Amino acid sequence: MDASVEAAVADAHRREWAYVLAATVRVTGDIDFAEECVQEAYARALTSWPVQGIPSKPGAWLTTVARRRAVDLLRRNATYERALPKLVGSELSDPFDPDPLEPIADDRLRLIFTCCHPALAPESQVALTLRLVCGLTTSEVARMFLVQEATMAARITRAKKKIASARIPYRVPAPAELSERIDVVLTVVHLLFTTGHTAPAGSDLMRTDLVERALHLARMLRALLPSDPDVAGLLGLFLLTDARRSSRLAGDGSLTLLSEQDRSRWDADEIAEGIALVREALRRRPPGRFALMAAIAAVHAEAPTWSATDWAELVGLYEVLTIIWPSPVVSLNHAVAVGFAAGPAAGLFALDALADEPQLANYAYLASSRADFLRQLGKSDEASAAYRTALSLTDNEVEADFLTARLAEMEHDDE
Amino acid sequence: MAEYLVLIYEDESAMGDADPSAFATMMDGHRAFGDKHGAAIRGGNALQPSSTSTTIRAADGEGFTITDGAFAETKEALGGYYLLEAADLDEAIAMAKEIPAAFGGVEVRPVRPLG
């Protein structure tokens, strides 16, 4: 097969899947059935495009083929109609309408809001979003979350069944509930990004596939909701964080901390785009949590060197974030910033106030941050103990190697 | 349209300990809910406390085992219900938010259409 056609189909899969599926769901009123038709449309592209040429608008071509397939099957086999209750949505079109409504931008939003409905469990929201909005197969989604394919298949089936049986509507929420519902969507995309940025387990520090998907979704949301400041904040946060991607690992694959990173390798384009988004997101008062997190990333991105970092500004931003989005993890980051702004003793004091937080009991960064301040204060024994605790709490091998090296340094100092 | 059963679960001991005005507030809440959503309410009742419940299960061989108490002993017990008609889950959830349940919360279950 012609490599350019294969590449074009793969590209259309990555870029257009959500558009094609969402437009097809609108005529089928049934997600599973629409997925089947869309898969067939992509299979048809592989045989048809080498002969007819690659269409100028692949998404429109695929949508037409998928919708035509749906109508054919519905005509031939009425049982498709009755397999499950239809999706509920005020704007589903009649499949037999000879001139169905043109796909509109909102179709993808309907799909996203349905996948991220608050009545679905968070792990189902993530799985459905990857499967239906990003077009990943169940086995790909299972690999991303390190679970068995059968487990993931059951999770996706259960979620789809709930959408149909409980009548989770296929529509963009009303303005009154929109910001609350956007927050659920952004939480899902943010979880995807953080899971990829530092993988909870395994031999790789990052899971680039997850990071790329999250970036793709954030860009899609930005295009669909261009005036939403939280969306701008989330995309800004991703770009500013991702800009450091290539400097996080040394040549030998070991972890390089922010303080040691070669800032000339940071992606200047991503930083410039991210900073513009942060400015836009911060215009709303009070700022949202993603805007603040992005502003924090921007402070690091704008510092020419580690020692020139504006720690006072960071402490202030974390203080505002603690008010808007109180969480032990935010308090931990605040304490670390205090340590850099006012010295390791102050940092340690702030960290010790969090020692009894149950949510942090198994959080490796609390122990590793304590270890770091103790090391700076020359308390090697206590630092060693804290590094050991941190080590016992991480399943990421790159992080574990880093902590092991620090621990060895401490023990070497003792001799 | 579809039907949803909204189950009201509340902490019975906390309700028992509460000030009498809490009961009046709850009753006012139910009246207001009824006035506002009368057209959607297909049924509903308050239940006697779970200590008045009797559980009946088919026994292993034949006959039945009858025991005192609710099916599942939990801190929050089923105390009442509404049967609501709604176009979709969002509409049902919006109504359910207005049901008084100061000592617990409500569960929204779609009714399964048969036939």
Coordinates of C-alpha atoms in Angstrom, one line a residue:
Chain A
M1 CA 0.0 0.0 0.0
D2 CA 1.0 3.6 -0.8
A3 CA 2.7 4.9 2.3
S4 CA 1.3 8.4 1.8
V5 CA -2.3 7.0 1.9
E6 CA -1.5 5.1 5.0
A7 CA -0.1 8.2 6.6
A8 CA -3.1 10.2 5.5
V9 CA -5.5 7.7 7.1
A10 CA -3.5 7.6 10.3
D11 CA -3.5 11.4 10.4
A12 CA -7.2 11.6 9.8
H13 CA -7.7 9.0 12.5
R14 CA -5.8 11.2 15.0
R15 CA -7.3 14.5 13.9
E16 CA -10.8 13.7 12.8
W17 CA -12.0 10.7 14.8
A18 CA -14.0 12.8 17.3
Y19 CA -15.5 14.9 14.5
V20 CA -16.6 11.9 12.4
L21 CA -17.9 9.9 15.4
A22 CA -19.8 12.8 16.9
A23 CA -21.4 13.6 13.6
T24 CA -22.3 9.9 13.0
V25 CA -23.8 9.6 16.6
R26 CA -26.1 12.4 15.7
V27 CA -27.8 10.3 13.0
T28 CA -27.6 6.9 14.8
G29 CA -28.5 8.0 18.3
D30 CA -26.4 5.0 19.4
I31 CA -22.7 5.2 20.3
D32 CA -21.7 1.6 19.7
F33 CA -23.5 1.5 16.3
A34 CA -21.9 4.8 15.3
E35 CA -18.4 3.5 16.3
E36 CA -18.8 0.5 14.1
C37 CA -19.8 2.6 11.1
V38 CA -16.9 5.0 11.7
Q39 CA -14.4 2.1 11.9
E40 CA -15.8 0.8 8.6
A41 CA -15.4 4.3 7.1
Y42 CA -11.7 4.3 8.0
A43 CA -11.3 0.8 6.6
R44 CA -12.9 2.0 3.4
A45 CA -10.5 5.0 3.2
L46 CA -7.6 2.5 3.1
T47 CA -9.0 0.8 0.0
S48 CA -10.6 3.8 -1.6
W49 CA -8.1 6.6 -1.2
P50 CA -5.3 4.9 -3.2
V51 CA -7.7 4.7 -6.2
Q52 CA -9.7 8.0 -5.8
G53 CA -6.9 10.0 -4.3
I54 CA -6.8 11.5 -0.8
P55 CA -9.9 13.8 -0.4
S56 CA -9.3 17.5 0.3
K57 CA -11.5 17.2 3.4
P58 CA -10.9 13.8 4.9
G59 CA -13.2 14.4 7.9
A60 CA -16.1 15.3 5.6
W61 CA -15.4 12.3 3.4
L62 CA -15.3 9.9 6.3
T63 CA -18.4 11.4 7.9
T64 CA -20.4 10.9 4.7
V65 CA -19.2 7.3 4.3
A66 CA -20.0 6.5 8.0
R67 CA -23.4 8.1 7.9
R68 CA -24.3 6.4 4.6
R69 CA -23.2 3.1 6.1
A70 CA -25.4 3.8 9.2
V71 CA -28.5 4.5 7.1
D72 CA -27.9 1.4 4.9
L73 CA -27.7 -0.8 8.0
L74 CA -30.7 0.8 9.5
R75 CA -32.8 0.2 6.4
R76 CA -31.7 -3.4 6.0
N77 CA -31.8 -4.4 9.6
A78 CA -34.4 -2.9 11.9
T79 CA -32.9 -4.8 14.9
Y80 CA -30.1 -2.2 15.1
E81 CA -32.8 0.2 16.1
R82 CA -33.8 -1.7 19.1
A83 CA -30.5 -3.1 20.6
L84 CA -30.4 -0.4 23.3
P85 CA -32.4 2.6 24.2
K86 CA -31.5 5.5 22.0
L87 CA -29.3 8.3 23.3
V88 CA -31.4 11.2 24.5
G89 CA -30.6 14.6 23.0
S90 CA -32.8 17.3 21.7
E91 CA -30.9 17.6 18.5
L92 CA -30.5 14.1 17.1
S93 CA -31.4 14.0 13.4
D94 CA -33.6 11.6 11.7
P95 CA -31.3 9.0 10.0
F96 CA -33.7 8.8 7.0
D97 CA -33.7 12.5 6.5
P98 CA -32.4 12.8 2.9
D99 CA -30.6 16.0 3.9
P100 CA -29.3 15.5 7.4
L101 CA -28.1 18.5 9.3
E102 CA -24.5 19.4 8.5
P103 CA -22.1 18.4 11.3
I104 CA -21.5 21.3 13.5
A105 CA -18.7 22.2 15.9
D106 CA -20.9 21.4 18.9
D107 CA -21.2 17.8 17.9
R108 CA -17.7 17.1 19.4
L109 CA -18.6 19.0 22.5
R110 CA -21.7 16.8 23.0
L111 CA -19.5 13.8 22.7
I112 CA -17.0 15.1 25.2
F113 CA -19.6 16.2 27.7
T114 CA -21.3 12.8 27.5
C115 CA -18.0 11.0 28.1
C116 CA -17.2 13.3 31.0
H117 CA -20.7 13.2 32.6
P118 CA -20.4 13.5 36.4
A119 CA -22.7 10.5 36.9
L120 CA -19.9 8.3 35.4
A121 CA -17.0 7.2 37.6
P122 CA -13.8 9.2 37.0
E123 CA -11.9 6.2 35.6
S124 CA -14.8 5.6 33.2
Q125 CA -14.8 9.2 32.1
V126 CA -11.1 8.9 31.2
A127 CA -11.5 5.6 29.5
L128 CA -14.5 6.7 27.4
T129 CA -12.8 10.0 26.4
L130 CA -9.8 8.1 25.1
R131 CA -11.9 5.5 23.4
L132 CA -14.6 7.8 21.9
V133 CA -13.0 11.2 21.6
C134 CA -9.4 10.1 20.7
G135 CA -10.5 6.9 18.9
L136 CA -8.1 4.6 20.7
T137 CA -8.9 0.9 20.8
T138 CA -9.8 -0.8 24.1
S139 CA -6.4 -2.5 24.3
E140 CA -4.6 0.7 23.8
V141 CA -6.6 2.4 26.6
A142 CA -5.9 -0.7 28.8
R143 CA -2.1 -0.4 28.1
M144 CA -2.2 3.3 29.0
F145 CA -3.6 2.6 32.4
L146 CA -1.7 -0.7 32.9
V147 CA -4.8 -2.8 33.4
Q148 CA -5.9 -6.0 31.7
E149 CA -7.8 -5.5 28.4
A150 CA -10.8 -7.5 29.8
T151 CA -11.0 -5.2 32.8
M152 CA -10.9 -2.1 30.5
A153 CA -13.5 -3.6 28.1
A154 CA -15.8 -4.3 31.0
R155 CA -15.4 -0.7 32.3
I156 CA -16.1 0.8 28.9
T157 CA -19.2 -1.5 28.4
R158 CA -20.6 -0.7 31.8
A159 CA -20.2 3.1 31.2
K160 CA -21.8 2.9 27.8
K161 CA -24.7 0.9 29.2
K162 CA -25.2 3.5 31.9
I163 CA -25.3 6.3 29.3
A164 CA -28.1 4.4 27.5
S165 CA -30.0 3.0 30.5
A166 CA -29.9 6.0 32.8
R167 CA -30.4 8.3 29.8
I168 CA -27.4 10.5 30.2
P169 CA -28.2 13.1 27.5
Y170 CA -26.1 13.7 24.4
R171 CA -25.9 17.4 24.5
V172 CA -23.9 20.5 25.6
P173 CA -25.1 21.4 29.1
A174 CA -27.2 24.5 29.7
P175 CA -25.3 27.8 30.4
A176 CA -26.3 27.6 34.1
E177 CA -24.3 24.3 34.6
L178 CA -21.7 24.8 31.9
S179 CA -18.8 25.9 34.0
E180 CA -19.3 23.1 36.5
R181 CA -19.4 20.6 33.7
I182 CA -16.4 22.1 31.9
D183 CA -14.5 21.6 35.1
V184 CA -15.2 17.8 35.0
V185 CA -14.0 17.7 31.4
L186 CA -10.8 19.6 32.3
T187 CA -10.2 17.4 35.3
V188 CA -10.3 14.3 33.0
V189 CA -7.9 15.9 30.5
H190 CA -5.6 17.1 33.3
L191 CA -5.5 13.6 34.9
L192 CA -4.5 12.3 31.5
F193 CA -1.7 14.8 31.3
T194 CA -0.3 14.3 34.8
T195 CA -0.4 10.5 34.5
G196 CA 1.7 10.9 31.3
H197 CA 4.0 13.6 32.7
T198 CA 5.3 11.4 35.5
A199 CA 4.0 7.9 35.1
P200 CA 2.8 6.4 38.4
A201 CA 4.7 3.2 37.7
G202 CA 7.0 1.6 35.2
S203 CA 10.4 2.1 33.7
D204 CA 9.7 5.4 31.9
L205 CA 9.6 8.7 33.6
M206 CA 7.0 10.0 31.1
R207 CA 4.3 8.4 29.0
T208 CA 4.6 10.5 25.9
D209 CA 1.5 9.0 24.4
L210 CA -0.7 10.2 27.3
V211 CA 0.9 13.6 27.2
E212 CA 0.3 14.0 23.5
R213 CA -3.3 12.9 23.8
A214 CA -3.9 15.3 26.6
L215 CA -2.4 18.2 24.6
H216 CA -4.5 17.2 21.6
L217 CA -7.7 17.2 23.7
A218 CA -6.8 20.6 25.3
R219 CA -6.2 22.1 21.8
M220 CA -9.6 20.6 20.7
L221 CA -11.3 22.2 23.7
R222 CA -9.6 25.5 23.0
A223 CA -10.9 25.5 19.5
L224 CA -14.4 24.5 20.6
L225 CA -14.6 26.8 23.6
P226 CA -12.3 29.7 22.6
S227 CA -13.5 32.2 25.2
D228 CA -13.4 29.9 28.2
P229 CA -10.6 31.1 30.6
D230 CA -10.3 27.7 32.3
V231 CA -9.7 26.0 29.0
A232 CA -7.0 28.7 28.1
G233 CA -5.4 28.1 31.6
L234 CA -5.3 24.3 31.1
L235 CA -3.8 24.5 27.6
G236 CA -1.3 27.1 28.9
L237 CA -0.4 24.8 31.8
F238 CA 0.2 21.9 29.5
L239 CA 2.4 23.9 27.1
L240 CA 4.5 25.4 29.8
T241 CA 5.0 22.1 31.5
D242 CA 5.6 20.2 28.3
A243 CA 8.2 22.8 27.1
R244 CA 10.6 21.2 29.6
R245 CA 10.1 17.7 28.3
S246 CA 13.4 17.2 26.5
S247 CA 15.5 18.4 29.5
R248 CA 13.9 16.3 32.2
L249 CA 16.1 13.3 31.4
A250 CA 19.9 13.3 31.2
G251 CA 21.7 11.4 28.4
D252 CA 21.9 8.3 30.5
G253 CA 18.1 8.3 31.2
S254 CA 18.4 9.6 34.7
L255 CA 16.1 12.2 36.2
T256 CA 17.2 15.9 35.9
L257 CA 15.5 18.1 38.5
L258 CA 14.2 21.5 37.5
S259 CA 17.2 23.1 39.3
E260 CA 19.6 21.2 37.1
Q261 CA 17.9 21.4 33.8
D262 CA 19.5 23.0 30.7
R263 CA 17.0 25.8 30.1
S264 CA 18.3 26.5 26.6
R265 CA 16.7 23.2 25.6
W266 CA 13.2 24.3 26.8
D267 CA 10.8 24.7 23.9
A268 CA 10.6 28.5 23.3
D269 CA 7.5 28.3 21.0
E270 CA 5.5 26.3 23.6
I271 CA 6.6 28.8 26.3
A272 CA 5.5 31.8 24.3
E273 CA 2.2 30.3 23.4
G274 CA 1.7 29.2 27.0
I275 CA 2.4 32.6 28.5
A276 CA 0.0 34.3 26.1
L277 CA -2.7 31.8 27.3
V278 CA -1.9 32.4 31.0
R279 CA -2.3 36.2 30.5
E280 CA -5.7 35.5 28.9
A281 CA -6.8 33.1 31.6
L282 CA -5.8 35.4 34.4
R283 CA -8.0 38.2 33.2
R284 CA -10.9 36.6 34.9
R285 CA -11.2 37.4 38.6
P286 CA -10.9 35.3 40.7
P287 CA -8.6 33.2 38.5
G288 CA -9.4 29.5 38.1
R289 CA -7.1 26.8 39.4
F290 CA -5.7 25.9 36.0
A291 CA -4.9 29.5 35.3
L292 CA -3.0 29.7 38.6
M293 CA -1.2 26.4 38.0
A294 CA -0.3 27.7 34.6
A295 CA 0.9 31.0 36.1
I296 CA 3.2 29.0 38.4
A297 CA 4.6 27.1 35.5
A298 CA 5.1 30.5 33.7
V299 CA 7.2 31.8 36.6
H300 CA 9.6 28.9 36.2
A301 CA 9.5 29.2 32.4
E302 CA 10.4 32.9 32.5
A303 CA 13.3 32.5 35.0
P304 CA 16.6 32.6 33.1
T305 CA 18.3 30.4 35.7
W306 CA 17.2 28.4 38.8
S307 CA 18.8 30.9 41.1
A308 CA 16.9 33.7 39.4
T309 CA 13.5 32.1 40.1
D310 CA 11.1 34.5 41.7
W311 CA 10.2 32.4 44.7
A312 CA 8.3 35.1 46.5
E313 CA 6.0 35.3 43.5
L314 CA 5.6 31.5 43.6
V315 CA 4.7 31.5 47.3
G316 CA 2.1 34.2 46.6
L317 CA 0.6 32.2 43.7
Y318 CA 0.4 29.0 45.8
E319 CA -1.3 30.9 48.6
V320 CA -4.0 32.1 46.2
L321 CA -4.3 28.5 44.8
T322 CA -4.7 27.2 48.3
I323 CA -7.7 29.4 48.8
I324 CA -9.3 28.6 45.4
W325 CA -8.4 24.9 45.3
P326 CA -7.6 23.7 48.8
S327 CA -5.8 20.4 48.7
P328 CA -2.9 18.8 50.6
V329 CA -0.9 18.5 47.4
V330 CA -1.2 22.3 46.9
S331 CA -0.2 22.9 50.5
L332 CA 2.8 20.6 49.9
N333 CA 3.9 22.6 46.9
H334 CA 3.4 25.8 48.8
A335 CA 5.6 24.5 51.6
V336 CA 8.3 23.6 49.1
A337 CA 8.1 27.1 47.6
V338 CA 8.4 28.6 51.1
G339 CA 11.6 26.5 51.6
F340 CA 13.2 28.0 48.5
A341 CA 12.0 31.5 49.3
A342 CA 12.9 31.6 53.0
G343 CA 15.4 28.8 53.4
P344 CA 15.3 25.0 54.2
A345 CA 14.5 25.4 57.9
A346 CA 11.3 27.4 57.0
G347 CA 10.5 24.9 54.3
L348 CA 10.9 22.0 56.7
F349 CA 8.7 23.8 59.3
A350 CA 5.9 24.2 56.7
L351 CA 6.2 20.6 55.5
D352 CA 6.0 19.3 59.1
A353 CA 2.7 21.0 59.5
L354 CA 1.4 18.6 56.8
A355 CA 2.8 15.4 58.4
D356 CA -0.6 14.2 59.5
E357 CA -2.5 14.7 56.2
P358 CA -3.9 11.3 55.4
Q359 CA -4.0 12.1 51.7
L360 CA -0.2 12.6 51.8
A361 CA 0.6 9.6 53.9
N362 CA 1.5 7.6 50.7
Y363 CA 2.7 10.5 48.7
A364 CA 6.4 10.2 47.8
Y365 CA 6.9 13.9 47.2
L366 CA 6.3 14.8 50.9
A367 CA 9.1 12.5 52.0
S368 CA 11.4 13.4 49.2
S369 CA 10.9 17.2 49.8
R370 CA 11.6 16.7 53.5
A371 CA 14.7 14.7 52.6
D372 CA 15.9 17.5 50.4
F373 CA 15.5 20.2 53.0
L374 CA 17.1 18.0 55.7
R375 CA 20.0 17.4 53.3
Q376 CA 20.5 21.1 52.8
L377 CA 20.5 21.6 56.6
G378 CA 23.2 18.9 56.9
K379 CA 21.0 16.5 58.8
S380 CA 22.2 13.4 56.9
D381 CA 20.7 10.7 59.2
E382 CA 17.2 12.2 59.1
A383 CA 17.6 12.9 55.3
S384 CA 18.5 9.3 54.7
A385 CA 15.5 8.1 56.6
A386 CA 13.2 10.4 54.6
Y387 CA 14.8 9.3 51.2
R388 CA 14.1 5.7 52.2
T389 CA 10.5 6.5 52.9
A390 CA 10.2 8.3 49.6
L391 CA 11.8 5.3 47.9
S392 CA 9.3 2.9 49.4
L393 CA 6.4 5.1 48.0
T394 CA 7.3 5.4 44.3
D395 CA 6.8 2.8 41.7
N396 CA 8.4 4.9 38.9
E397 CA 11.8 3.4 38.2
V398 CA 13.4 6.6 37.0
E399 CA 12.3 8.4 40.2
A400 CA 13.5 5.5 42.3
D401 CA 16.9 5.5 40.7
F402 CA 17.2 9.2 41.5
L403 CA 16.3 8.7 45.1
T404 CA 18.7 5.8 45.4
A405 CA 21.5 8.0 44.2
R406 CA 20.7 10.7 46.7
L407 CA 20.5 8.1 49.5
A408 CA 23.9 6.8 48.5
E409 CA 25.3 10.4 48.7
M410 CA 23.9 10.8 52.2
E411 CA 25.4 7.5 53.4
H412 CA 28.7 8.4 51.8
D413 CA 28.7 11.7 53.7
D414 CA 28.3 9.8 56.9
E415 CA 31.5 7.8 56.5
Chain B
M1 CA -39.7 10.4 29.0
A2 CA -38.5 8.0 31.6
E3 CA -39.1 7.2 35.2
Y4 CA -36.5 7.5 38.0
L5 CA -36.9 6.3 41.5
V6 CA -35.2 8.7 43.9
L7 CA -34.3 6.9 47.2
I8 CA -33.8 9.1 50.2
Y9 CA -31.1 7.8 52.5
E10 CA -30.5 9.5 55.8
D11 CA -28.7 9.0 59.1
E12 CA -31.6 7.9 61.4
S13 CA -29.9 8.5 64.7
A14 CA -28.8 12.0 63.7
M15 CA -32.4 12.7 62.6
G16 CA -33.7 11.4 65.9
D17 CA -31.3 13.7 67.8
A18 CA -32.1 16.7 65.7
D19 CA -34.1 19.8 66.9
P20 CA -37.8 19.6 66.2
S21 CA -37.4 22.6 63.9
A22 CA -35.4 20.3 61.6
F23 CA -38.4 18.2 61.0
A24 CA -40.5 21.2 60.2
T25 CA -37.9 22.5 57.8
M26 CA -37.9 19.0 56.1
M27 CA -41.7 18.9 55.8
D28 CA -41.6 22.5 54.3
G29 CA -39.0 21.3 51.8
H30 CA -41.2 18.3 50.7
R31 CA -44.2 20.6 50.4
A32 CA -42.2 23.1 48.2
F33 CA -40.9 20.2 46.1
G34 CA -44.4 18.8 45.6
D35 CA -45.7 22.3 44.6
K36 CA -42.9 22.8 42.1
H37 CA -42.7 19.4 40.6
G38 CA -46.2 18.0 41.0
A39 CA -46.5 17.3 37.3
A40 CA -43.4 15.1 37.4
I41 CA -44.1 13.2 40.6
R42 CA -45.6 9.8 39.9
G43 CA -45.5 8.7 43.5
G44 CA -43.6 9.0 46.8
N45 CA -43.8 8.2 50.5
A46 CA -42.0 8.6 53.7
L47 CA -41.1 5.3 55.4
Q48 CA -41.1 4.2 59.0
P49 CA -37.6 3.8 60.5
S50 CA -35.5 0.9 59.4
S51 CA -36.0 -0.7 62.9
T52 CA -39.5 -1.6 61.8
S53 CA -38.3 -3.4 58.7
T54 CA -38.6 -7.2 58.2
T55 CA -36.4 -9.0 55.8
I56 CA -37.6 -12.2 54.0
R57 CA -35.4 -14.5 52.0
A58 CA -36.1 -17.8 50.4
A59 CA -34.5 -20.4 52.6
D60 CA -32.0 -23.0 51.2
G61 CA -34.4 -26.0 51.1
E62 CA -37.9 -24.7 51.2
G63 CA -39.8 -22.0 52.9
F64 CA -38.6 -18.7 54.0
T65 CA -36.3 -17.1 56.5
I66 CA -37.8 -14.1 58.2
T67 CA -35.5 -11.7 60.1
D68 CA -35.9 -8.5 61.9
G69 CA -34.2 -5.5 60.3
A70 CA -33.3 -3.9 57.0
F71 CA -31.7 -5.8 54.1
A72 CA -28.4 -4.0 54.6
E73 CA -27.4 -2.4 57.9
T74 CA -25.8 0.9 57.0
K75 CA -25.5 4.1 58.9
E76 CA -27.7 5.8 56.4
A77 CA -31.0 4.0 55.9
L78 CA -33.7 4.3 53.3
G79 CA -36.3 6.7 54.7
G80 CA -38.5 7.6 51.8
Y81 CA -38.7 7.8 48.0
Y82 CA -40.1 9.6 45.0
L83 CA -41.0 8.2 41.7
L84 CA -40.3 11.0 39.2
E85 CA -40.8 11.4 35.5
A86 CA -38.0 13.1 33.6
A87 CA -36.7 13.5 30.1
D88 CA -33.2 12.4 31.0
L89 CA -30.8 11.9 33.8
D90 CA -29.8 15.6 33.9
E91 CA -33.4 16.6 34.5
A92 CA -33.8 13.9 37.2
I93 CA -30.6 15.0 38.9
A94 CA -31.8 18.7 38.8
M95 CA -35.0 17.7 40.6
A96 CA -33.3 15.4 43.0
K97 CA -31.1 18.2 44.2
E98 CA -34.2 19.9 45.5
I99 CA -35.4 17.0 47.7
P100 CA -34.7 17.7 51.3
A101 CA -32.1 15.2 52.7
A102 CA -30.2 17.2 55.4
F103 CA -29.0 14.0 57.1
G104 CA -27.8 12.1 54.1
G105 CA -28.5 12.2 50.4
V106 CA -30.5 10.8 47.6
E107 CA -29.8 8.1 45.0
V108 CA -31.3 8.3 41.5
R109 CA -32.1 5.0 39.9
P110 CA -33.6 4.7 36.4
V111 CA -36.7 2.5 36.3
R112 CA -36.2 -0.3 33.9
P113 CA -38.9 -0.4 31.3
L114 CA -40.2 -4.0 30.8
G115 CA -41.7 -5.4 27.6

